[in-house]
Amino acid sequence: MAYKEIARNKAFGGHVVKYEHDSTELSCSMKFNVFLPKESEQGSVAAIYFLSGLTCTEDNFIQKSGALAEAAKHGIALIAPDTSPRGVSIQGDDDSWDFGTGAGFYLDATDPKWAKNYRMYSYVTKELPALVNKQLPIDGSRVSIMGHSMGGHGALTIYLKNSSAYKTVSAFSPIANPVNCPWGEKAFSNYLGSNQDEWKQYDTVELLKKAGDLKIDALVDVGTSDNFLERELKIDTLKETVASLGRAQDWTIRYQDGYDHSYFFISSFIADHIQHHVKYLKQ
């Protein structure tokens, strides 16, 4: 569980620190970034986990989102893990941009070819928090989770499956119904095999149908000019499911006119999302 610091940069009175450690869940070396606000020098602080999308690493969100200023304003830490195991040398894991390296989909693979290494669900929900809470000034009782695209899928499904571990959740352009879109079908059929009941445990729409009386306050933003909106993200399906289940009061789903899938979009609304989390992290 030991980690080493490999980079440190001062930012907004705090520091962005990159760490590296040997992951037991993923059987490889992993890196993650943490923004520690100046308040962390005096004691433990609340934190938001951010899960990134396809092809991203631990750096994209920290460098491009504009989140540091807002997090610093509220004295909140940001934790940004990588999106998949790295350097595991499985045949086929570097063949395409939307599967394998950079595309772990925040699940635990069951297909024998992928099951040893592709365990991003357990890494994000178990191993990384245990490491962070033990060795960094993070208050593990005050954390929340958000993400973008594949990471939005990860944030929403992880929250729905572990709601007691997180104060709240938000997502930018999430893949909301992966069992019914090409990205999800490709990933799930390879990582999980042909049993679609297995797929549903990592699908926001399907998990919502079984959520019972779980109290949720979720914020979702998507751009109307997102090239992936209809084919891959299925936000309309999410909105329809929320309405059919009588959960409209639990979900704020916003279609932002003219915005696309990029970090220009994320940086335009990141302050709203951090403020959404702060409502609960500061209670």
PDB file of C-alpha atoms in Angstrom:
ATOM      1  CA  MET A   1       0.000   0.000   0.000  1.00  0.00           C
ATOM      2  CA  ALA A   2       3.027   2.326   0.183  1.00  0.00           C
ATOM      3  CA  TYR A   3       3.183   5.163  -2.320  1.00  0.00           C
ATOM      4  CA  LYS A   4       5.859   7.574  -3.458  1.00  0.00           C
ATOM      5  CA  GLU A   5       5.564  11.219  -4.399  1.00  0.00           C
ATOM      6  CA  ILE A   6       6.854  11.850  -7.909  1.00  0.00           C
ATOM      7  CA  ALA A   7       5.819  15.476  -8.540  1.00  0.00           C
ATOM      8  CA  ARG A   8       4.610  18.488  -6.545  1.00  0.00           C
ATOM      9  CA  ASN A   9       3.436  21.864  -7.841  1.00  0.00           C
ATOM     10  CA  LYS A  10       2.070  24.752  -5.825  1.00  0.00           C
ATOM     11  CA  ALA A  11      -1.345  25.937  -6.969  1.00  0.00           C
ATOM     12  CA  PHE A  12      -3.898  28.335  -5.420  1.00  0.00           C
ATOM     13  CA  GLY A  13      -2.138  28.241  -2.057  1.00  0.00           C
ATOM     14  CA  GLY A  14      -2.132  24.453  -1.936  1.00  0.00           C
ATOM     15  CA  HIS A  15      -0.342  21.781  -3.919  1.00  0.00           C
ATOM     16  CA  VAL A  16      -1.019  19.366  -6.750  1.00  0.00           C
ATOM     17  CA  VAL A  17       0.850  16.182  -5.881  1.00  0.00           C
ATOM     18  CA  LYS A  18       1.331  13.170  -8.131  1.00  0.00           C
ATOM     19  CA  TYR A  19       1.792   9.823  -6.425  1.00  0.00           C
ATOM     20  CA  GLU A  20       2.752   6.369  -7.690  1.00  0.00           C
ATOM     21  CA  HIS A  21       2.122   3.029  -6.021  1.00  0.00           C
ATOM     22  CA  ASP A  22       1.987  -0.687  -6.732  1.00  0.00           C
ATOM     23  CA  SER A  23      -1.657  -1.686  -6.986  1.00  0.00           C
ATOM     24  CA  THR A  24      -2.696  -5.084  -5.688  1.00  0.00           C
ATOM     25  CA  GLU A  25      -6.114  -4.848  -7.361  1.00  0.00           C
ATOM     26  CA  LEU A  26      -4.687  -4.063 -10.796  1.00  0.00           C
ATOM     27  CA  SER A  27      -1.362  -5.919 -10.497  1.00  0.00           C
ATOM     28  CA  CYS A  28       0.605  -2.993 -11.894  1.00  0.00           C
ATOM     29  CA  SER A  29       2.048   0.376 -10.978  1.00  0.00           C
ATOM     30  CA  MET A  30      -0.543   3.183 -10.850  1.00  0.00           C
ATOM     31  CA  LYS A  31      -0.400   6.960 -10.618  1.00  0.00           C
ATOM     32  CA  PHE A  32      -2.926   9.414  -9.236  1.00  0.00           C
ATOM     33  CA  ASN A  33      -3.064  13.169  -8.642  1.00  0.00           C
ATOM     34  CA  VAL A  34      -4.293  14.939  -5.534  1.00  0.00           C
ATOM     35  CA  PHE A  35      -4.957  18.644  -5.089  1.00  0.00           C
ATOM     36  CA  LEU A  36      -4.391  19.411  -1.408  1.00  0.00           C
ATOM     37  CA  PRO A  37      -5.707  22.861  -0.401  1.00  0.00           C
ATOM     38  CA  LYS A  38      -3.762  24.953   2.093  1.00  0.00           C
ATOM     39  CA  GLU A  39      -6.218  23.883   4.818  1.00  0.00           C
ATOM     40  CA  SER A  40      -4.813  20.357   4.636  1.00  0.00           C
ATOM     41  CA  GLU A  41      -1.646  21.637   6.324  1.00  0.00           C
ATOM     42  CA  GLN A  42      -3.713  22.094   9.507  1.00  0.00           C
ATOM     43  CA  GLY A  43      -5.761  18.878   9.418  1.00  0.00           C
ATOM     44  CA  SER A  44      -7.863  16.532   7.346  1.00  0.00           C
ATOM     45  CA  VAL A  45     -10.113  17.971   4.631  1.00  0.00           C
ATOM     46  CA  ALA A  46     -13.098  16.766   2.627  1.00  0.00           C
ATOM     47  CA  ALA A  47     -12.457  15.486  -0.898  1.00  0.00           C
ATOM     48  CA  ILE A  48     -14.051  14.884  -4.280  1.00  0.00           C
ATOM     49  CA  TYR A  49     -12.987  11.949  -6.442  1.00  0.00           C
ATOM     50  CA  PHE A  50     -13.032  12.700 -10.170  1.00  0.00           C
ATOM     51  CA  LEU A  51     -13.184   9.820 -12.656  1.00  0.00           C
ATOM     52  CA  SER A  52     -12.003  10.687 -16.153  1.00  0.00           C
ATOM     53  CA  GLY A  53     -13.179   9.448 -19.526  1.00  0.00           C
ATOM     54  CA  LEU A  54     -11.884   7.356 -22.411  1.00  0.00           C
ATOM     55  CA  THR A  55      -8.197   7.876 -23.370  1.00  0.00           C
ATOM     56  CA  CYS A  56      -7.562  10.084 -20.329  1.00  0.00           C
ATOM     57  CA  THR A  57      -4.982   9.695 -17.580  1.00  0.00           C
ATOM     58  CA  GLU A  58      -4.763  11.095 -14.065  1.00  0.00           C
ATOM     59  CA  ASP A  59      -3.620  14.432 -15.544  1.00  0.00           C
ATOM     60  CA  ASN A  60      -6.448  15.606 -17.813  1.00  0.00           C
ATOM     61  CA  PHE A  61      -8.879  16.784 -15.153  1.00  0.00           C
ATOM     62  CA  ILE A  62      -6.252  18.398 -12.945  1.00  0.00           C
ATOM     63  CA  GLN A  63      -4.665  20.321 -15.822  1.00  0.00           C
ATOM     64  CA  LYS A  64      -7.692  21.219 -17.982  1.00  0.00           C
ATOM     65  CA  SER A  65     -10.864  21.487 -15.907  1.00  0.00           C
ATOM     66  CA  GLY A  66     -10.262  24.722 -14.011  1.00  0.00           C
ATOM     67  CA  ALA A  67     -11.353  22.939 -10.842  1.00  0.00           C
ATOM     68  CA  LEU A  68      -8.417  23.932  -8.642  1.00  0.00           C
ATOM     69  CA  ALA A  69      -9.518  27.510  -8.018  1.00  0.00           C
ATOM     70  CA  GLU A  70     -13.015  26.486  -6.938  1.00  0.00           C
ATOM     71  CA  ALA A  71     -11.740  23.628  -4.775  1.00  0.00           C
ATOM     72  CA  ALA A  72      -9.230  25.956  -3.126  1.00  0.00           C
ATOM     73  CA  LYS A  73     -11.969  28.499  -2.411  1.00  0.00           C
ATOM     74  CA  HIS A  74     -13.848  25.890  -0.394  1.00  0.00           C
ATOM     75  CA  GLY A  75     -10.836  24.100   1.098  1.00  0.00           C
ATOM     76  CA  ILE A  76     -11.696  20.845  -0.676  1.00  0.00           C
ATOM     77  CA  ALA A  77      -9.228  18.243  -1.931  1.00  0.00           C
ATOM     78  CA  LEU A  78      -9.514  16.699  -5.406  1.00  0.00           C
ATOM     79  CA  ILE A  79      -8.426  13.133  -6.133  1.00  0.00           C
ATOM     80  CA  ALA A  80      -7.935  12.072  -9.760  1.00  0.00           C
ATOM     81  CA  PRO A  81      -7.008   8.447 -10.493  1.00  0.00           C
ATOM     82  CA  ASP A  82      -6.008   6.998 -13.844  1.00  0.00           C
ATOM     83  CA  THR A  83      -8.612   5.358 -16.088  1.00  0.00           C
ATOM     84  CA  SER A  84      -7.177   1.852 -16.444  1.00  0.00           C
ATOM     85  CA  PRO A  85      -4.240  -0.346 -15.502  1.00  0.00           C
ATOM     86  CA  ARG A  86      -1.059   0.485 -17.396  1.00  0.00           C
ATOM     87  CA  GLY A  87       1.662  -1.648 -18.939  1.00  0.00           C
ATOM     88  CA  VAL A  88       0.015  -4.994 -18.248  1.00  0.00           C
ATOM     89  CA  SER A  89       0.764  -6.353 -21.738  1.00  0.00           C
ATOM     90  CA  ILE A  90      -2.490  -8.159 -22.435  1.00  0.00           C
ATOM     91  CA  GLN A  91      -2.893  -8.991 -26.111  1.00  0.00           C
ATOM     92  CA  GLY A  92      -5.385  -6.548 -27.599  1.00  0.00           C
ATOM     93  CA  ASP A  93      -5.414  -3.955 -24.813  1.00  0.00           C
ATOM     94  CA  ASP A  94      -3.769  -1.322 -27.018  1.00  0.00           C
ATOM     95  CA  ASP A  95      -5.621  -2.103 -30.253  1.00  0.00           C
ATOM     96  CA  SER A  96      -8.346   0.556 -29.976  1.00  0.00           C
ATOM     97  CA  TRP A  97      -8.908   3.840 -28.174  1.00  0.00           C
ATOM     98  CA  ASP A  98     -12.265   2.860 -26.646  1.00  0.00           C
ATOM     99  CA  PHE A  99     -11.265  -0.455 -25.080  1.00  0.00           C
ATOM    100  CA  GLY A 100      -8.354  -1.663 -22.976  1.00  0.00           C
ATOM    101  CA  THR A 101      -5.692   0.878 -22.039  1.00  0.00           C
ATOM    102  CA  GLY A 102      -7.358   4.145 -21.016  1.00  0.00           C
ATOM    103  CA  ALA A 103     -10.761   2.470 -21.022  1.00  0.00           C
ATOM    104  CA  GLY A 104     -11.203   0.492 -17.820  1.00  0.00           C
ATOM    105  CA  PHE A 105     -14.919   1.412 -17.527  1.00  0.00           C
ATOM    106  CA  TYR A 106     -14.783   1.318 -13.708  1.00  0.00           C
ATOM    107  CA  LEU A 107     -15.829  -2.318 -13.473  1.00  0.00           C
ATOM    108  CA  ASP A 108     -14.276  -5.577 -12.261  1.00  0.00           C
ATOM    109  CA  ALA A 109     -13.709  -7.797 -15.290  1.00  0.00           C
ATOM    110  CA  THR A 110     -14.794 -11.422 -15.035  1.00  0.00           C
ATOM    111  CA  ASP A 111     -13.515 -12.715 -18.388  1.00  0.00           C
ATOM    112  CA  PRO A 112     -10.313 -14.656 -17.579  1.00  0.00           C
ATOM    113  CA  LYS A 113      -8.215 -12.676 -20.057  1.00  0.00           C
ATOM    114  CA  TRP A 114      -8.964  -9.373 -18.314  1.00  0.00           C
ATOM    115  CA  ALA A 115      -9.926 -10.369 -14.763  1.00  0.00           C
ATOM    116  CA  LYS A 116      -6.475 -10.135 -13.194  1.00  0.00           C
ATOM    117  CA  ASN A 117      -5.822  -6.524 -14.133  1.00  0.00           C
ATOM    118  CA  TYR A 118      -9.027  -4.783 -15.151  1.00  0.00           C
ATOM    119  CA  ARG A 119     -10.492  -4.190 -11.708  1.00  0.00           C
ATOM    120  CA  MET A 120     -11.024  -0.444 -11.714  1.00  0.00           C
ATOM    121  CA  TYR A 121     -14.238  -0.708  -9.685  1.00  0.00           C
ATOM    122  CA  SER A 122     -12.440  -2.290  -6.735  1.00  0.00           C
ATOM    123  CA  TYR A 123      -9.458   0.001  -7.206  1.00  0.00           C
ATOM    124  CA  VAL A 124     -11.586   3.152  -7.002  1.00  0.00           C
ATOM    125  CA  THR A 125     -13.941   1.982  -4.251  1.00  0.00           C
ATOM    126  CA  LYS A 126     -11.519   0.041  -2.038  1.00  0.00           C
ATOM    127  CA  GLU A 127      -7.794   0.204  -2.676  1.00  0.00           C
ATOM    128  CA  LEU A 128      -7.327   3.868  -3.539  1.00  0.00           C
ATOM    129  CA  PRO A 129      -9.513   5.228  -0.697  1.00  0.00           C
ATOM    130  CA  ALA A 130      -7.752   2.976   1.801  1.00  0.00           C
ATOM    131  CA  LEU A 131      -4.394   4.334   0.657  1.00  0.00           C
ATOM    132  CA  VAL A 132      -5.531   7.951   0.570  1.00  0.00           C
ATOM    133  CA  ASN A 133      -7.322   7.876   3.914  1.00  0.00           C
ATOM    134  CA  LYS A 134      -4.396   6.252   5.683  1.00  0.00           C
ATOM    135  CA  GLN A 135      -1.544   8.316   4.329  1.00  0.00           C
ATOM    136  CA  LEU A 136      -2.944  11.700   3.265  1.00  0.00           C
ATOM    137  CA  PRO A 137      -4.829  14.448   5.163  1.00  0.00           C
ATOM    138  CA  ILE A 138      -8.196  13.373   3.757  1.00  0.00           C
ATOM    139  CA  ASP A 139     -11.299  12.930   5.916  1.00  0.00           C
ATOM    140  CA  GLY A 140     -12.645   9.625   4.590  1.00  0.00           C
ATOM    141  CA  SER A 141     -16.053  10.307   6.125  1.00  0.00           C
ATOM    142  CA  ARG A 142     -16.507  13.393   3.924  1.00  0.00           C
ATOM    143  CA  VAL A 143     -15.956  12.419   0.308  1.00  0.00           C
ATOM    144  CA  SER A 144     -18.051  12.543  -2.839  1.00  0.00           C
ATOM    145  CA  ILE A 145     -17.601  11.479  -6.445  1.00  0.00           C
ATOM    146  CA  MET A 146     -17.997  12.910  -9.926  1.00  0.00           C
ATOM    147  CA  GLY A 147     -16.777  12.138 -13.427  1.00  0.00           C
ATOM    148  CA  HIS A 148     -16.918  12.754 -17.174  1.00  0.00           C
ATOM    149  CA  SER A 149     -18.160  10.477 -19.979  1.00  0.00           C
ATOM    150  CA  MET A 150     -16.888   6.974 -19.108  1.00  0.00           C
ATOM    151  CA  GLY A 151     -15.982   8.500 -15.750  1.00  0.00           C
ATOM    152  CA  GLY A 152     -19.482   9.933 -15.410  1.00  0.00           C
ATOM    153  CA  HIS A 153     -20.753   6.391 -15.875  1.00  0.00           C
ATOM    154  CA  GLY A 154     -18.270   5.301 -13.222  1.00  0.00           C
ATOM    155  CA  ALA A 155     -19.241   8.011 -10.746  1.00  0.00           C
ATOM    156  CA  LEU A 156     -22.988   7.402 -11.040  1.00  0.00           C
ATOM    157  CA  THR A 157     -22.800   3.603 -10.851  1.00  0.00           C
ATOM    158  CA  ILE A 158     -20.288   3.622  -8.015  1.00  0.00           C
ATOM    159  CA  TYR A 159     -22.474   6.026  -6.062  1.00  0.00           C
ATOM    160  CA  LEU A 160     -25.622   3.975  -6.639  1.00  0.00           C
ATOM    161  CA  LYS A 161     -23.833   0.813  -5.473  1.00  0.00           C
ATOM    162  CA  ASN A 162     -22.058   2.465  -2.522  1.00  0.00           C
ATOM    163  CA  SER A 163     -24.236   5.417  -1.526  1.00  0.00           C
ATOM    164  CA  SER A 164     -23.206   5.269   2.136  1.00  0.00           C
ATOM    165  CA  ALA A 165     -19.576   5.894   1.187  1.00  0.00           C
ATOM    166  CA  TYR A 166     -20.180   9.180  -0.667  1.00  0.00           C
ATOM    167  CA  LYS A 167     -22.013  12.346   0.291  1.00  0.00           C
ATOM    168  CA  THR A 168     -23.275  13.046  -3.225  1.00  0.00           C
ATOM    169  CA  VAL A 169     -22.577  12.568  -6.940  1.00  0.00           C
ATOM    170  CA  SER A 170     -22.427  14.534 -10.189  1.00  0.00           C
ATOM    171  CA  ALA A 171     -21.483  13.829 -13.781  1.00  0.00           C
ATOM    172  CA  PHE A 172     -20.578  15.543 -17.024  1.00  0.00           C
ATOM    173  CA  SER A 173     -21.812  13.789 -20.178  1.00  0.00           C
ATOM    174  CA  PRO A 174     -22.085  10.345 -18.560  1.00  0.00           C
ATOM    175  CA  ILE A 175     -22.540   7.111 -20.500  1.00  0.00           C
ATOM    176  CA  ALA A 176     -25.852   6.578 -18.748  1.00  0.00           C
ATOM    177  CA  ASN A 177     -27.100   3.348 -20.325  1.00  0.00           C
ATOM    178  CA  PRO A 178     -24.004   1.438 -21.494  1.00  0.00           C
ATOM    179  CA  VAL A 179     -25.826  -1.856 -21.996  1.00  0.00           C
ATOM    180  CA  ASN A 180     -27.537  -0.155 -24.956  1.00  0.00           C
ATOM    181  CA  CYS A 181     -24.717   1.778 -26.634  1.00  0.00           C
ATOM    182  CA  PRO A 182     -21.715   0.753 -28.773  1.00  0.00           C
ATOM    183  CA  TRP A 183     -19.050   1.822 -26.253  1.00  0.00           C
ATOM    184  CA  GLY A 184     -20.714  -0.119 -23.459  1.00  0.00           C
ATOM    185  CA  GLU A 185     -21.503  -3.161 -25.553  1.00  0.00           C
ATOM    186  CA  LYS A 186     -17.888  -3.407 -26.705  1.00  0.00           C
ATOM    187  CA  ALA A 187     -16.457  -3.008 -23.215  1.00  0.00           C
ATOM    188  CA  PHE A 188     -18.951  -5.167 -21.361  1.00  0.00           C
ATOM    189  CA  SER A 189     -18.921  -8.070 -23.835  1.00  0.00           C
ATOM    190  CA  ASN A 190     -15.132  -8.282 -23.563  1.00  0.00           C
ATOM    191  CA  TYR A 191     -14.654  -7.569 -19.867  1.00  0.00           C
ATOM    192  CA  LEU A 192     -17.766  -9.368 -18.572  1.00  0.00           C
ATOM    193  CA  GLY A 193     -18.706 -11.916 -21.250  1.00  0.00           C
ATOM    194  CA  SER A 194     -22.089 -12.528 -22.800  1.00  0.00           C
ATOM    195  CA  ASN A 195     -24.289 -12.606 -19.667  1.00  0.00           C
ATOM    196  CA  GLN A 196     -26.109  -9.291 -19.837  1.00  0.00           C
ATOM    197  CA  ASP A 197     -27.345  -9.608 -16.265  1.00  0.00           C
ATOM    198  CA  GLU A 198     -23.691  -9.028 -15.334  1.00  0.00           C
ATOM    199  CA  TRP A 199     -23.643  -5.925 -17.504  1.00  0.00           C
ATOM    200  CA  LYS A 200     -26.618  -4.374 -15.718  1.00  0.00           C
ATOM    201  CA  GLN A 201     -24.765  -4.079 -12.418  1.00  0.00           C
ATOM    202  CA  TYR A 202     -22.631  -1.385 -14.085  1.00  0.00           C
ATOM    203  CA  ASP A 203     -25.430   0.556 -15.777  1.00  0.00           C
ATOM    204  CA  THR A 204     -26.933   3.708 -14.222  1.00  0.00           C
ATOM    205  CA  VAL A 205     -30.370   3.268 -15.789  1.00  0.00           C
ATOM    206  CA  GLU A 206     -30.588  -0.366 -14.697  1.00  0.00           C
ATOM    207  CA  LEU A 207     -29.321   0.351 -11.187  1.00  0.00           C
ATOM    208  CA  LEU A 208     -31.864   3.132 -10.776  1.00  0.00           C
ATOM    209  CA  LYS A 209     -34.664   0.650 -11.422  1.00  0.00           C
ATOM    210  CA  LYS A 210     -33.504  -1.272  -8.338  1.00  0.00           C
ATOM    211  CA  ALA A 211     -32.609   1.702  -6.144  1.00  0.00           C
ATOM    212  CA  GLY A 212     -35.736   1.476  -4.020  1.00  0.00           C
ATOM    213  CA  ASP A 213     -36.098   4.427  -1.662  1.00  0.00           C
ATOM    214  CA  LEU A 214     -32.441   5.467  -1.896  1.00  0.00           C
ATOM    215  CA  LYS A 215     -32.242   9.230  -1.479  1.00  0.00           C
ATOM    216  CA  ILE A 216     -30.259  10.838  -4.300  1.00  0.00           C
ATOM    217  CA  ASP A 217     -29.310  14.403  -5.189  1.00  0.00           C
ATOM    218  CA  ALA A 218     -27.500  14.026  -8.503  1.00  0.00           C
ATOM    219  CA  LEU A 219     -26.378  16.778 -10.871  1.00  0.00           C
ATOM    220  CA  VAL A 220     -25.850  15.854 -14.533  1.00  0.00           C
ATOM    221  CA  ASP A 221     -24.764  18.230 -17.282  1.00  0.00           C
ATOM    222  CA  VAL A 222     -24.512  17.439 -20.993  1.00  0.00           C
ATOM    223  CA  GLY A 223     -23.962  19.645 -24.029  1.00  0.00           C
ATOM    224  CA  THR A 224     -26.545  19.765 -26.807  1.00  0.00           C
ATOM    225  CA  SER A 225     -23.711  19.800 -29.381  1.00  0.00           C
ATOM    226  CA  ASP A 226     -22.024  16.730 -27.877  1.00  0.00           C
ATOM    227  CA  ASN A 227     -21.216  14.422 -30.814  1.00  0.00           C
ATOM    228  CA  PHE A 228     -21.865  11.382 -28.597  1.00  0.00           C
ATOM    229  CA  LEU A 229     -25.161  12.540 -27.098  1.00  0.00           C
ATOM    230  CA  GLU A 230     -27.625  10.321 -28.970  1.00  0.00           C
ATOM    231  CA  ARG A 231     -25.510   7.285 -29.890  1.00  0.00           C
ATOM    232  CA  GLU A 232     -23.431   6.742 -26.763  1.00  0.00           C
ATOM    233  CA  LEU A 233     -24.569   8.779 -23.764  1.00  0.00           C
ATOM    234  CA  LYS A 234     -28.326   8.036 -23.705  1.00  0.00           C
ATOM    235  CA  ILE A 235     -29.126  10.981 -21.434  1.00  0.00           C
ATOM    236  CA  ASP A 236     -32.696  11.044 -22.763  1.00  0.00           C
ATOM    237  CA  THR A 237     -33.084   7.443 -21.565  1.00  0.00           C
ATOM    238  CA  LEU A 238     -31.796   8.441 -18.136  1.00  0.00           C
ATOM    239  CA  LYS A 239     -34.202  11.375 -17.960  1.00  0.00           C
ATOM    240  CA  GLU A 240     -37.133   9.207 -19.041  1.00  0.00           C
ATOM    241  CA  THR A 241     -36.236   6.553 -16.459  1.00  0.00           C
ATOM    242  CA  VAL A 242     -35.959   9.148 -13.705  1.00  0.00           C
ATOM    243  CA  ALA A 243     -39.403  10.484 -14.627  1.00  0.00           C
ATOM    244  CA  SER A 244     -41.016   7.042 -14.871  1.00  0.00           C
ATOM    245  CA  LEU A 245     -39.727   6.131 -11.415  1.00  0.00           C
ATOM    246  CA  GLY A 246     -41.051   9.352  -9.901  1.00  0.00           C
ATOM    247  CA  ARG A 247     -37.545  10.545  -9.075  1.00  0.00           C
ATOM    248  CA  ALA A 248     -37.524  13.894 -10.866  1.00  0.00           C
ATOM    249  CA  GLN A 249     -36.849  15.650  -7.582  1.00  0.00           C
ATOM    250  CA  ASP A 250     -33.692  13.553  -7.090  1.00  0.00           C
ATOM    251  CA  TRP A 251     -31.985  14.427 -10.365  1.00  0.00           C
ATOM    252  CA  THR A 252     -31.007  17.751 -11.912  1.00  0.00           C
ATOM    253  CA  ILE A 253     -30.331  16.937 -15.575  1.00  0.00           C
ATOM    254  CA  ARG A 254     -29.300  19.963 -17.592  1.00  0.00           C
ATOM    255  CA  TYR A 255     -28.865  20.197 -21.365  1.00  0.00           C
ATOM    256  CA  GLN A 256     -26.381  23.007 -21.950  1.00  0.00           C
ATOM    257  CA  ASP A 257     -27.023  24.684 -25.284  1.00  0.00           C
ATOM    258  CA  GLY A 258     -24.192  24.519 -27.828  1.00  0.00           C
ATOM    259  CA  TYR A 259     -21.610  22.817 -25.612  1.00  0.00           C
ATOM    260  CA  ASP A 260     -19.688  19.730 -26.742  1.00  0.00           C
ATOM    261  CA  HIS A 261     -17.920  16.811 -25.032  1.00  0.00           C
ATOM    262  CA  SER A 262     -14.636  18.574 -24.326  1.00  0.00           C
ATOM    263  CA  TYR A 263     -12.916  20.103 -21.322  1.00  0.00           C
ATOM    264  CA  PHE A 264     -14.087  23.505 -22.557  1.00  0.00           C
ATOM    265  CA  PHE A 265     -17.535  22.267 -21.522  1.00  0.00           C
ATOM    266  CA  ILE A 266     -16.345  20.864 -18.206  1.00  0.00           C
ATOM    267  CA  SER A 267     -14.472  24.044 -17.295  1.00  0.00           C
ATOM    268  CA  SER A 268     -17.587  26.109 -18.035  1.00  0.00           C
ATOM    269  CA  PHE A 269     -19.650  24.325 -15.362  1.00  0.00           C
ATOM    270  CA  ILE A 270     -17.094  22.864 -12.947  1.00  0.00           C
ATOM    271  CA  ALA A 271     -17.850  25.546 -10.339  1.00  0.00           C
ATOM    272  CA  ASP A 272     -21.517  24.468 -10.270  1.00  0.00           C
ATOM    273  CA  HIS A 273     -20.486  20.870  -9.681  1.00  0.00           C
ATOM    274  CA  ILE A 274     -18.028  21.608  -6.910  1.00  0.00           C
ATOM    275  CA  GLN A 275     -20.620  23.792  -5.205  1.00  0.00           C
ATOM    276  CA  HIS A 276     -23.108  20.902  -5.492  1.00  0.00           C
ATOM    277  CA  HIS A 277     -20.660  18.686  -3.624  1.00  0.00           C
ATOM    278  CA  VAL A 278     -19.699  21.329  -1.069  1.00  0.00           C
ATOM    279  CA  LYS A 279     -23.343  21.549   0.081  1.00  0.00           C
ATOM    280  CA  TYR A 280     -22.956  18.055   1.488  1.00  0.00           C
ATOM    281  CA  LEU A 281     -19.243  17.870   2.247  1.00  0.00           C
ATOM    282  CA  LYS A 282     -19.438  20.878   4.566  1.00  0.00           C
ATOM    283  CA  GLN A 283     -22.524  19.699   6.495  1.00  0.00           C
TER     284      GLN A 283
END
